[in-house]
mmCIF file of C-alpha atoms in Angstrom:
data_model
loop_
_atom_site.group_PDB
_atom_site.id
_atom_site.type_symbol
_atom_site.label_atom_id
_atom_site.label_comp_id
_atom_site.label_asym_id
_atom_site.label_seq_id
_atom_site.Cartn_x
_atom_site.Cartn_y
_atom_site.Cartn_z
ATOM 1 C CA UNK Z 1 -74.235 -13.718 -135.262
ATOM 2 C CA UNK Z 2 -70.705 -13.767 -133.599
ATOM 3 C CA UNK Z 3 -68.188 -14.492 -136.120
ATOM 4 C CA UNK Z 4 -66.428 -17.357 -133.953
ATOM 5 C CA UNK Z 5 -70.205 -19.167 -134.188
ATOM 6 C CA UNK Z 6 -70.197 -18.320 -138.217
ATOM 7 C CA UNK Z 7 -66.545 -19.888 -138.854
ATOM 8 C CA UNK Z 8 -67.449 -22.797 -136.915
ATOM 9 C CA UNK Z 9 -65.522 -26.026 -137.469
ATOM 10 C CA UNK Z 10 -65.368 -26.136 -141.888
ATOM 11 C CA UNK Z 11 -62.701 -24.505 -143.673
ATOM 12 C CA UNK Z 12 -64.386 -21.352 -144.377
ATOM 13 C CA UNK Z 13 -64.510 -21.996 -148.390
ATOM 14 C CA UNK Z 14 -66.661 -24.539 -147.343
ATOM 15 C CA UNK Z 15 -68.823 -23.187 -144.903
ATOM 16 C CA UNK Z 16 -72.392 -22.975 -144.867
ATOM 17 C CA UNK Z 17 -71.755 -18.979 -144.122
ATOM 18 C CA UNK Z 18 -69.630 -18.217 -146.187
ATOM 19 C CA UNK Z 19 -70.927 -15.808 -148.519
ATOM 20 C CA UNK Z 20 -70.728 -13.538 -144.645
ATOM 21 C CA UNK Z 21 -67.397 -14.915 -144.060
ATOM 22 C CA UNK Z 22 -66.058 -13.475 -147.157
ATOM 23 C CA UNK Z 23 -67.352 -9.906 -146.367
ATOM 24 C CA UNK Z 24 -64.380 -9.906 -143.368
ATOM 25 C CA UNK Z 25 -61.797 -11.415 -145.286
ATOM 26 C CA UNK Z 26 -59.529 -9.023 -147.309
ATOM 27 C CA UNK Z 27 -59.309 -10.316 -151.126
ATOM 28 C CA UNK Z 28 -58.621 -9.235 -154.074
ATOM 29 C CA UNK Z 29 -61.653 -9.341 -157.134
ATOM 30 C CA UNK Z 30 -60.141 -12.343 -158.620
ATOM 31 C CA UNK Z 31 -59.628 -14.219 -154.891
ATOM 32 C CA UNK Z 32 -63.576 -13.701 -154.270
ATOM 33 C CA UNK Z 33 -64.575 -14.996 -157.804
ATOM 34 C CA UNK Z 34 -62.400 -18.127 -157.253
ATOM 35 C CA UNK Z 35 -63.877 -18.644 -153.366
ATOM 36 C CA UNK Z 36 -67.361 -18.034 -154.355
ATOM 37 C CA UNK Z 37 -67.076 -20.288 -157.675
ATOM 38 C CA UNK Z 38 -65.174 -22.975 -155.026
ATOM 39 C CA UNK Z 39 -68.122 -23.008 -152.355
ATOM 40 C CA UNK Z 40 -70.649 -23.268 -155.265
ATOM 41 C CA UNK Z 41 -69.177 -25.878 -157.492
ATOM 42 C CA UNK Z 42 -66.796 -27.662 -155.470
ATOM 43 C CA UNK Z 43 -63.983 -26.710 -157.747
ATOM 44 C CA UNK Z 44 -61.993 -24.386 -159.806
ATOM 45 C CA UNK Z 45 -59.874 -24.455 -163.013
ATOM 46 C CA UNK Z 46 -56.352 -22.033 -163.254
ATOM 47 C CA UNK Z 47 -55.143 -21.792 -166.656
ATOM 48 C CA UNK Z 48 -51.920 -19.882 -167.427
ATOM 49 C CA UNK Z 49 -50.902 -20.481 -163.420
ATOM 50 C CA UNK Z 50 -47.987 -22.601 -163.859
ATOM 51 C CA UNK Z 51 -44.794 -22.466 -165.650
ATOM 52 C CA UNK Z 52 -44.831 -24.608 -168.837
ATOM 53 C CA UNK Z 53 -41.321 -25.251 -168.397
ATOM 54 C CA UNK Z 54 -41.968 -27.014 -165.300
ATOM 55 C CA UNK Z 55 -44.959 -28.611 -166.848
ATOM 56 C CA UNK Z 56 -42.673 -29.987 -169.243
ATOM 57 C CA UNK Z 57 -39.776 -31.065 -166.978
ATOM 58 C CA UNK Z 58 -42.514 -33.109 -164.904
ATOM 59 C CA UNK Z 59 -43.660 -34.878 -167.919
ATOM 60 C CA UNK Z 60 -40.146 -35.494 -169.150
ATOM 61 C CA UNK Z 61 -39.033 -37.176 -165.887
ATOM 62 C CA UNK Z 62 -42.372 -39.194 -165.621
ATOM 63 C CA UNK Z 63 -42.046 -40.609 -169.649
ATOM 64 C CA UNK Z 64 -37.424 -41.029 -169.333
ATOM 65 C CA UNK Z 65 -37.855 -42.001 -165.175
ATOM 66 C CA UNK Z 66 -41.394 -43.005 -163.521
ATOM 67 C CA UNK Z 67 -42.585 -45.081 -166.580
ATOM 68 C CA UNK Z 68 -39.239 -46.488 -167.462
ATOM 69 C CA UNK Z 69 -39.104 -50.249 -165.896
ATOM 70 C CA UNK Z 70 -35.448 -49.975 -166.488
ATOM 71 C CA UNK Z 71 -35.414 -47.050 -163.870
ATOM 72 C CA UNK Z 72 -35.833 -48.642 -159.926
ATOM 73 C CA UNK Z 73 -39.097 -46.892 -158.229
ATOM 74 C CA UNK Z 74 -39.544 -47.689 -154.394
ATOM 75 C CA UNK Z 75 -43.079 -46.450 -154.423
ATOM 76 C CA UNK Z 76 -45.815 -48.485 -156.225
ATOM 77 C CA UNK Z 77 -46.150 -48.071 -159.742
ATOM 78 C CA UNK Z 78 -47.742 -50.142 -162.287
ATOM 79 C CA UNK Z 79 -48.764 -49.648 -166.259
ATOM 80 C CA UNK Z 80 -50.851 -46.535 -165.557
ATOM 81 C CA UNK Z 81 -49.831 -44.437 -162.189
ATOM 82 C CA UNK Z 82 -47.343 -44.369 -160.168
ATOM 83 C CA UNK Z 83 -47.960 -43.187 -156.593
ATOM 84 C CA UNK Z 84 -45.186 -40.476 -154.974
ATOM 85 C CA UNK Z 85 -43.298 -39.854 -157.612
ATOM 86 C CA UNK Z 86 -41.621 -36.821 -155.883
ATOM 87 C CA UNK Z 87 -39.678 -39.009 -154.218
ATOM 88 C CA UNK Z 88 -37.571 -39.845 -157.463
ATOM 89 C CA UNK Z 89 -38.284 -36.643 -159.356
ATOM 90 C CA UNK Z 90 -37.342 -32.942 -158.598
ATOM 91 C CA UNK Z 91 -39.663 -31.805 -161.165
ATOM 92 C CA UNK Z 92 -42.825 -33.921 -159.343
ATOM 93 C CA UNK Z 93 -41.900 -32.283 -156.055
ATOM 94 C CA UNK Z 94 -41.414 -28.612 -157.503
ATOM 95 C CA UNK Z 95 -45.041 -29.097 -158.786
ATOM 96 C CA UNK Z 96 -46.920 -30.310 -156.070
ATOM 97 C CA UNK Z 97 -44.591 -27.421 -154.106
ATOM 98 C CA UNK Z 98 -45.415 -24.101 -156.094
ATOM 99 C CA UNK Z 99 -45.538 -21.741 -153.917
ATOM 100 C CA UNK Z 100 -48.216 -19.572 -155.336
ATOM 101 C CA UNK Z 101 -50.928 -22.587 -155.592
ATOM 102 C CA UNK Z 102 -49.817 -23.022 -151.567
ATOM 103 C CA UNK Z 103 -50.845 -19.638 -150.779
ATOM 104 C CA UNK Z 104 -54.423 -19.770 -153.216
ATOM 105 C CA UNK Z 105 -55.103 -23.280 -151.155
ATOM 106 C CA UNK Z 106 -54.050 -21.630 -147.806
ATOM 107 C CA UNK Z 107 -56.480 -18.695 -148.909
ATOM 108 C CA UNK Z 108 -59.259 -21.065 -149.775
ATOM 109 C CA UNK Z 109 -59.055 -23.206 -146.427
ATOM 110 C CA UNK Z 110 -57.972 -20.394 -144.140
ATOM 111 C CA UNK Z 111 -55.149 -22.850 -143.112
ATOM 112 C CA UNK Z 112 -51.401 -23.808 -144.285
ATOM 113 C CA UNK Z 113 -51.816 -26.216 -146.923
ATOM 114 C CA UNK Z 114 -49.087 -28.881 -147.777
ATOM 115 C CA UNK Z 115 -48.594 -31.661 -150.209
ATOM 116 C CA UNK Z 116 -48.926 -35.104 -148.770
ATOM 117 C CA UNK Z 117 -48.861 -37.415 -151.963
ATOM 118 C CA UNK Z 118 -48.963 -37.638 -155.769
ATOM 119 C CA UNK Z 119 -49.632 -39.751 -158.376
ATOM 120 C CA UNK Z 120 -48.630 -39.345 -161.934
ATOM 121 C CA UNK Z 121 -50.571 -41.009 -164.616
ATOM 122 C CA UNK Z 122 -49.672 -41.510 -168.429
ATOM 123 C CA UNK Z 123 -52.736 -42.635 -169.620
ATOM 124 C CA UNK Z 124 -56.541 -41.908 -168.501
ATOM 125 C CA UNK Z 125 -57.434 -43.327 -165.406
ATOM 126 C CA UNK Z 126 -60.908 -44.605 -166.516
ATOM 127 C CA UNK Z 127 -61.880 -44.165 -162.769
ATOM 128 C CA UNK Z 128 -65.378 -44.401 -161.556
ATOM 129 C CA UNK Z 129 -67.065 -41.912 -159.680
ATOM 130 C CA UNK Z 130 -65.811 -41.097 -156.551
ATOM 131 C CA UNK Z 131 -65.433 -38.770 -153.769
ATOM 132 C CA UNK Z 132 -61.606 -38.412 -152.361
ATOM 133 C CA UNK Z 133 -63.183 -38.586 -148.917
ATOM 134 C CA UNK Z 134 -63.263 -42.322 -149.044
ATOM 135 C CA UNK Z 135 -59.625 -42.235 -149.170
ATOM 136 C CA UNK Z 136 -58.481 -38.707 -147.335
ATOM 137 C CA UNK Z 137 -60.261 -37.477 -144.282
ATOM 138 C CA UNK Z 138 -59.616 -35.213 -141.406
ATOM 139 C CA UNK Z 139 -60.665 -34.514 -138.153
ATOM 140 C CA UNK Z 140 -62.016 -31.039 -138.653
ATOM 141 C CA UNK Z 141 -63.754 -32.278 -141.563
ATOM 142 C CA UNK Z 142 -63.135 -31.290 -145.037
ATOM 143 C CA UNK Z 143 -59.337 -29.996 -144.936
ATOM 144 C CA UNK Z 144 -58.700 -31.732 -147.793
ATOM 145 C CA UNK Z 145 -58.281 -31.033 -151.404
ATOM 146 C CA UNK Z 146 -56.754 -32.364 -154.542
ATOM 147 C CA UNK Z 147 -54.873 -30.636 -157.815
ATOM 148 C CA UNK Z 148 -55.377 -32.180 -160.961
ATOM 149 C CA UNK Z 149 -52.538 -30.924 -163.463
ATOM 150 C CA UNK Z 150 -52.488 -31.490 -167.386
ATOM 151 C CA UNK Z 151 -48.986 -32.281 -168.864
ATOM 152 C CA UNK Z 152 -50.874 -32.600 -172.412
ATOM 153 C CA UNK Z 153 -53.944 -31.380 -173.877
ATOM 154 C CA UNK Z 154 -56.569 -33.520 -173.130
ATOM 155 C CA UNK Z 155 -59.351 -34.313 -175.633
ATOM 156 C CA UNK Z 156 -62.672 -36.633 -175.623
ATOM 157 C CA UNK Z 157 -60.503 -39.268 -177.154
ATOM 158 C CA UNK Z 158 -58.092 -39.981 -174.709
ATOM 159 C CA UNK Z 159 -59.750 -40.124 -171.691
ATOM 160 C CA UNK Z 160 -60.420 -36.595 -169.723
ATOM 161 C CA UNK Z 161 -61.716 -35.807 -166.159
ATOM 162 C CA UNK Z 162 -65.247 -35.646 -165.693
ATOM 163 C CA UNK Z 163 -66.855 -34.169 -162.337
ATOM 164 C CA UNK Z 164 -70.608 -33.444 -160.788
ATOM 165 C CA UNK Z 165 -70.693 -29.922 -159.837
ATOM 166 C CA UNK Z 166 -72.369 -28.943 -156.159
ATOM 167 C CA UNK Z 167 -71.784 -32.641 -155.450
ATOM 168 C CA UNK Z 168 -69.173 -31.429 -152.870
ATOM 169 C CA UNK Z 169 -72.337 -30.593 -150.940
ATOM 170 C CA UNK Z 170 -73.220 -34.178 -150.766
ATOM 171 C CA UNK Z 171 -72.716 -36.172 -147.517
ATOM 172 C CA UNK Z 172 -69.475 -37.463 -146.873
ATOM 173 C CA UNK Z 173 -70.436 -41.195 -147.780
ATOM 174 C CA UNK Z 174 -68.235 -44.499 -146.440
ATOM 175 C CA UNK Z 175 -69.417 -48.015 -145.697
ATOM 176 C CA UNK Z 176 -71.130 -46.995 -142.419
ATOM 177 C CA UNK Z 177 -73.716 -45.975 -144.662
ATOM 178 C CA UNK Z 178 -73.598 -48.613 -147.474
ATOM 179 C CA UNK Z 179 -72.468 -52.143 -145.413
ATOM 180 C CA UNK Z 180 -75.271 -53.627 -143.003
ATOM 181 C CA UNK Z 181 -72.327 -55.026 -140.167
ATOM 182 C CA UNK Z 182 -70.051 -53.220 -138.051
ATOM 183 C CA UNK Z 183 -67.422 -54.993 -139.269
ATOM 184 C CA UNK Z 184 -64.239 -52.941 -140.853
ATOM 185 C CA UNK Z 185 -63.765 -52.699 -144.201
ATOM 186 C CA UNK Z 186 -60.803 -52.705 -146.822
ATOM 187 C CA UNK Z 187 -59.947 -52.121 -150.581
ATOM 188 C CA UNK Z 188 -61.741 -55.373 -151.875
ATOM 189 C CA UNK Z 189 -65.053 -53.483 -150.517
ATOM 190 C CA UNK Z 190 -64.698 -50.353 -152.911
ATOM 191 C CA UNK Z 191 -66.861 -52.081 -155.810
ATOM 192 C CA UNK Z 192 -69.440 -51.675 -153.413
ATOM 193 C CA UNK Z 193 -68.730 -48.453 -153.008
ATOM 194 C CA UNK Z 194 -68.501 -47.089 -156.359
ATOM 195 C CA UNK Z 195 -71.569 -48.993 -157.471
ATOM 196 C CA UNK Z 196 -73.280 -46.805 -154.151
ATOM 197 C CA UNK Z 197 -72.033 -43.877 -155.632
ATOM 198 C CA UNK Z 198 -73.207 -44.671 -158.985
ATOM 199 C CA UNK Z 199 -76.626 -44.861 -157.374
ATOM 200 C CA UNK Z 200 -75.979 -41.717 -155.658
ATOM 201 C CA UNK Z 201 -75.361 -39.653 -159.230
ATOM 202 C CA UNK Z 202 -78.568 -41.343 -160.676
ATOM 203 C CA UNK Z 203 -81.099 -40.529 -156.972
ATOM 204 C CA UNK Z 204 -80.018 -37.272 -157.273
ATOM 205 C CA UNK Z 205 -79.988 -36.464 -160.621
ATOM 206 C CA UNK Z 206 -76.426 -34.672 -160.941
ATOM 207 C CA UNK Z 207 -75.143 -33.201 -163.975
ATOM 208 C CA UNK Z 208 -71.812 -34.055 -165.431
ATOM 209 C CA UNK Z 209 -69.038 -32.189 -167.006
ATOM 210 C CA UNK Z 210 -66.090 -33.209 -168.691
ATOM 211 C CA UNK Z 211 -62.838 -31.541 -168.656
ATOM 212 C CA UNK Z 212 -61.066 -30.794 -171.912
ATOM 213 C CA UNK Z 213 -57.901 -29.333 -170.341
ATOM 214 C CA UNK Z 214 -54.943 -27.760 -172.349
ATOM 215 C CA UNK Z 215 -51.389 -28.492 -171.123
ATOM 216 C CA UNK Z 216 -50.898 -26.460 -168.164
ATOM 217 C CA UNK Z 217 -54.353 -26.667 -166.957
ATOM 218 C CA UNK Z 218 -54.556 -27.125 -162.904
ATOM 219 C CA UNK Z 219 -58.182 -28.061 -161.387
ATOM 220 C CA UNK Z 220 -58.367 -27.726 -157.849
ATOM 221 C CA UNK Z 221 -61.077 -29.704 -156.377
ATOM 222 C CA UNK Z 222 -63.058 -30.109 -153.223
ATOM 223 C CA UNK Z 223 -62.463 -33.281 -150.745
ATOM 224 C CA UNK Z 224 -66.294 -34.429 -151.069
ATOM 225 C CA UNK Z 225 -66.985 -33.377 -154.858
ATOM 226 C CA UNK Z 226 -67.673 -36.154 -157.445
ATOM 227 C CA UNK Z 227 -65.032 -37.299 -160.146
ATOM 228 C CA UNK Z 228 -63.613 -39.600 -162.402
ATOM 229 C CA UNK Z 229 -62.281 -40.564 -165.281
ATOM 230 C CA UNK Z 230 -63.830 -41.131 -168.790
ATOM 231 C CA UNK Z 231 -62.946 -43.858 -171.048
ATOM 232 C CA UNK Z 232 -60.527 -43.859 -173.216
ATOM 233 C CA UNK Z 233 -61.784 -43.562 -176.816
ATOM 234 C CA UNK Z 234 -58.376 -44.078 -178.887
ATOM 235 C CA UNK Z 235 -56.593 -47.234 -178.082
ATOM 236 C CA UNK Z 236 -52.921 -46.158 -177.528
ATOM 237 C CA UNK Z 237 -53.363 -42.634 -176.406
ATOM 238 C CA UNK Z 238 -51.809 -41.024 -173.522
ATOM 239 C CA UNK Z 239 -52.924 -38.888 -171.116
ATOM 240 C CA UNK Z 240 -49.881 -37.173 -169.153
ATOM 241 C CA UNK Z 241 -50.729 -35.559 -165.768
ATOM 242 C CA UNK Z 242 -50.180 -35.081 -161.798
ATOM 243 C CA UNK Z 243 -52.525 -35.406 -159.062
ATOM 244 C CA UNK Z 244 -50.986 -34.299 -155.626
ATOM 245 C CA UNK Z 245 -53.844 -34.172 -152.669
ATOM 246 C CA UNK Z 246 -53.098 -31.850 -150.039
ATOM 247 C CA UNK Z 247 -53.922 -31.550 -146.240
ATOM 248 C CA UNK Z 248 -54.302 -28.479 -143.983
ATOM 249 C CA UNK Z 249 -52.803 -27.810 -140.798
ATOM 250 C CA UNK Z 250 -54.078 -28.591 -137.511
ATOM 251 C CA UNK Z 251 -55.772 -31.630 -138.138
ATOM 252 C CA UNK Z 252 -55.644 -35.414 -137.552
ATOM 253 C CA UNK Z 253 -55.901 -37.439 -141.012
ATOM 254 C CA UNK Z 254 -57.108 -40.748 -141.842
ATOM 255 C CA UNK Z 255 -58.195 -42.551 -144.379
ATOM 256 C CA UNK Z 256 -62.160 -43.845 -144.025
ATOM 257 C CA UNK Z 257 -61.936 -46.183 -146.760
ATOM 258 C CA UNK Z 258 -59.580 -48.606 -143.908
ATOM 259 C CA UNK Z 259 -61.306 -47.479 -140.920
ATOM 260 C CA UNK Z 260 -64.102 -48.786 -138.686
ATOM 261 C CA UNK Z 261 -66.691 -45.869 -139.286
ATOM 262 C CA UNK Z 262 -69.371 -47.695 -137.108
ATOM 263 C CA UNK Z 263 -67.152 -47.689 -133.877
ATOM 264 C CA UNK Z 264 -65.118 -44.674 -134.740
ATOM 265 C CA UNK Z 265 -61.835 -46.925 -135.265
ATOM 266 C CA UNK Z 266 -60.080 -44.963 -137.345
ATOM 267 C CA UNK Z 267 -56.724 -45.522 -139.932
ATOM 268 C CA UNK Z 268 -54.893 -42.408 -138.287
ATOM 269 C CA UNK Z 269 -52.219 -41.296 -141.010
ATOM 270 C CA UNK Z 270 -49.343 -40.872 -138.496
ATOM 271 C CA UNK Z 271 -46.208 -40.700 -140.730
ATOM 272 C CA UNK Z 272 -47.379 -37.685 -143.553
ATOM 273 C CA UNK Z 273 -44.489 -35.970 -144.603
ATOM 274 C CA UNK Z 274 -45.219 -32.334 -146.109
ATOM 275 C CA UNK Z 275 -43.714 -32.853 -149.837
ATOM 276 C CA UNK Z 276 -42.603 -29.435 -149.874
ATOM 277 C CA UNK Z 277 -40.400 -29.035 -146.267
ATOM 278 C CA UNK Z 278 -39.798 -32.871 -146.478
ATOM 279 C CA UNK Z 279 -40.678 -32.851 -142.302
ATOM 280 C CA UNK Z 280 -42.961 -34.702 -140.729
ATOM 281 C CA UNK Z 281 -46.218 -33.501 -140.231
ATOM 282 C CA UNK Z 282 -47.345 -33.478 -136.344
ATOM 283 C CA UNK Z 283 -51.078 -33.321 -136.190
ATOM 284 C CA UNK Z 284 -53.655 -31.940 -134.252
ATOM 285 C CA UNK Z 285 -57.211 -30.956 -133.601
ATOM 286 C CA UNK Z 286 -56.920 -27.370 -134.279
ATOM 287 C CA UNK Z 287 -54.039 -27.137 -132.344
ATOM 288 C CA UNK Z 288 -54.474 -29.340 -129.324
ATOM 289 C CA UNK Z 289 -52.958 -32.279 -129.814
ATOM 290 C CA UNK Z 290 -55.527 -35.423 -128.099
ATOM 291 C CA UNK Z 291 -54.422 -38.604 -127.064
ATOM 292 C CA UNK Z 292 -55.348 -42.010 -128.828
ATOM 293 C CA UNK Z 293 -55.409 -45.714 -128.078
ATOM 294 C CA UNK Z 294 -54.843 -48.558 -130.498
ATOM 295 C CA UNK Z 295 -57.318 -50.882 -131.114
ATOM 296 C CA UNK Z 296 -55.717 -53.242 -133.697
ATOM 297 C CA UNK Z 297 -52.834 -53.285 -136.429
ATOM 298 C CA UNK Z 298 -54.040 -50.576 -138.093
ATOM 299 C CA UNK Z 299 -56.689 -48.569 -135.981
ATOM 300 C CA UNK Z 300 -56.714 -46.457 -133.248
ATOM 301 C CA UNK Z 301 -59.883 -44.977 -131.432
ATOM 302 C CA UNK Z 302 -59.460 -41.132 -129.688
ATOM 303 C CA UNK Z 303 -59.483 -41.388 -125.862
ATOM 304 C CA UNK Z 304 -60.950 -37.782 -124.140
ATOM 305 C CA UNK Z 305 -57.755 -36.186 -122.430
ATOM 306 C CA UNK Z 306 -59.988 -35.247 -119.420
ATOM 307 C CA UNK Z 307 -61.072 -38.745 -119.387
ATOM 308 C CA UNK Z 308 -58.654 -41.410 -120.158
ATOM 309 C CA UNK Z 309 -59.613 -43.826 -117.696
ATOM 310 C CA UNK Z 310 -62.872 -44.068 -119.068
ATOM 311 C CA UNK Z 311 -61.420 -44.106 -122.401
ATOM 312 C CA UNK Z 312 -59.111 -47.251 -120.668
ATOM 313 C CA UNK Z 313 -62.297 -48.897 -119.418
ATOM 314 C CA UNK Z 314 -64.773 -48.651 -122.964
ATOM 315 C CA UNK Z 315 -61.133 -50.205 -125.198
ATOM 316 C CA UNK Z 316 -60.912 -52.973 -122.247
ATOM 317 C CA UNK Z 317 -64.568 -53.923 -122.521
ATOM 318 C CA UNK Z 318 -64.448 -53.320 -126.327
ATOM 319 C CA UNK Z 319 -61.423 -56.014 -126.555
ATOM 320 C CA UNK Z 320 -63.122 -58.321 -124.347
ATOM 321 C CA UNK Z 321 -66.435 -58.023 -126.478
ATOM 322 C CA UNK Z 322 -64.312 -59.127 -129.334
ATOM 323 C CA UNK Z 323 -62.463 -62.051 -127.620
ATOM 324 C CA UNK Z 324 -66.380 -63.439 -126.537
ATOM 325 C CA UNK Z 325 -67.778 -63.497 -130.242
#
């Protein structure tokens, strides 16, 4: 089979051939165990990886800065998370920006990774299950991932990650498959979601695992795999730690969860800025950048270069299909 065909469209981690892909790719012992335990599981847990001093300056910004009401944040933040805390803390930023997890996600994905957003949490999140997918997506599919760090040991007590391994193999579920209309969807649909989900786990009879981490602790995990939170056992406990979700390059990114799935409306993410160069990202589909048309506010629907007036034509009749209901 010619290799171009065997590569296809996934990031090679995630490839159906993968275990051939691997055999041309030059890695050390320890880089194969952590692909091949990746494209089987869905993710993959570094211990002793990153400095504990940083670890520590992270947690000591997020407890004196990010969780401090006194402190002004202009990103959202409420009792439990805060969302882009980078932005106010050099520590955040240096984490979601060390180098060496860059080059192991660039390895994984055969494509430059960068941080797009964090969120820093002080106690569990007590999340359903859920696959990031309903919030991150990309056009190739599946350049997505997410880095769960521990700023504290984490214990049954106070909340730890739990995930369904292989469940990264799943579909990539989102409400064309779950809502009867066309219509788009928003936040105040994700109950439905998560209760599909929940439904999902059970059908398929998936097995969970729960995640006592140790301080220091980093799981990278697939897009599409399964996770949550568990809930907190000890009333008053914390649980310190940093997500930061990364993209890949040469993509166009959107977020499903806010998109029209059914008509292929989609909530383009226009304005990422990579965390660690602090430029804006400038996307395209491996390379070539396309041409899109908005639809509405928030959604824009891709119009064939080689084609736009029929792209013109289908948005005209699509508006005026819209105005006559």
């Amino acid at each position: 089979m010619h290799l171009a065909m065997i590569q296809s469209n996934f990031p090679w981690v995630e490839s159906p051939f993968s275990s051939e892909i691997i055999k041309t790719k030059n890695l050390s012992e320890e880089q194969k165990k952590l692909a091949t335990d990746y494209n089987r599981d869905g993710y993959v847990v570094l211990s002793d990886f990153l400095p504990i001093d940083l670890i520590d300056r992270v947690r000591k910004d997020a407890e004196e800065i990010g969780f401090n009401k006194d402190f002004p944040i202009k990103t959202y933040r409420d009792e439990q998370r805060i969302q882009d805390f980078w932005k106010a803390s050099a520590a955040s930023k240096e984490l979601a920006s060390y180098q060496p997890l860059l080059d192991l996600l660039s390895m994984l994905y055969g494509r430059e990774s960068f941080p797009f957003q964090t969120l820093n949490f002080c106690v569990g999140s007590q999340q359903r299950a859920h696959s990031d997918t309903i919030h991150f997506s990309s056009l190739p599919a599946k350049f997505m991932c997410g880095v769960w760090v521990a700023l504290e040991d984490v214990t049954e007590e106070n909340g730890p990650l739990f995930y369904y391994p292989g469940s990264q193999r799943l579909p990539e579920y989102n409400f064309s498959q779950i809502k009867e209309g066309a219509k788009s969807t928003s936040y105040e649909d994700y109950k439905d979601y998560e209760d599909f989900m929940a439904e999902i786990v059970k059908v398929n009879g998936l097995e969970k695992k729960v995640f006592h981490a140790k301080k220091g602790d980093a799981l990278i995990w697939s897009s599409n795999i399964l996770h949550g939170g568990s809930p907190v056992l000890k009333e008053g406990s914390s649980r310190w730690s940093q997500v930061t979700h990364y993209f890949f390059k040469d993509c166009y990114y959107y977020t499903p969860m806010l998109s029209n799935m059914v008509t292929d409306e989609l909530n383009l993410r226009n304005n990422l800025v990579n965390i660690a160069t602090g430029e804006k990202v400038s996307p395209s589909y491996n390379g070539e950048r396309l041409s899109y048309l908005k639809t509405n506010k928030t959604q824009y629907i891709f119009n064939n270069p080689g084609n736009r007036m029929q792209g013109s034509f289908s948005l005209l009749l699509r508006n005026l299909f819209r105005k006559n209901r």
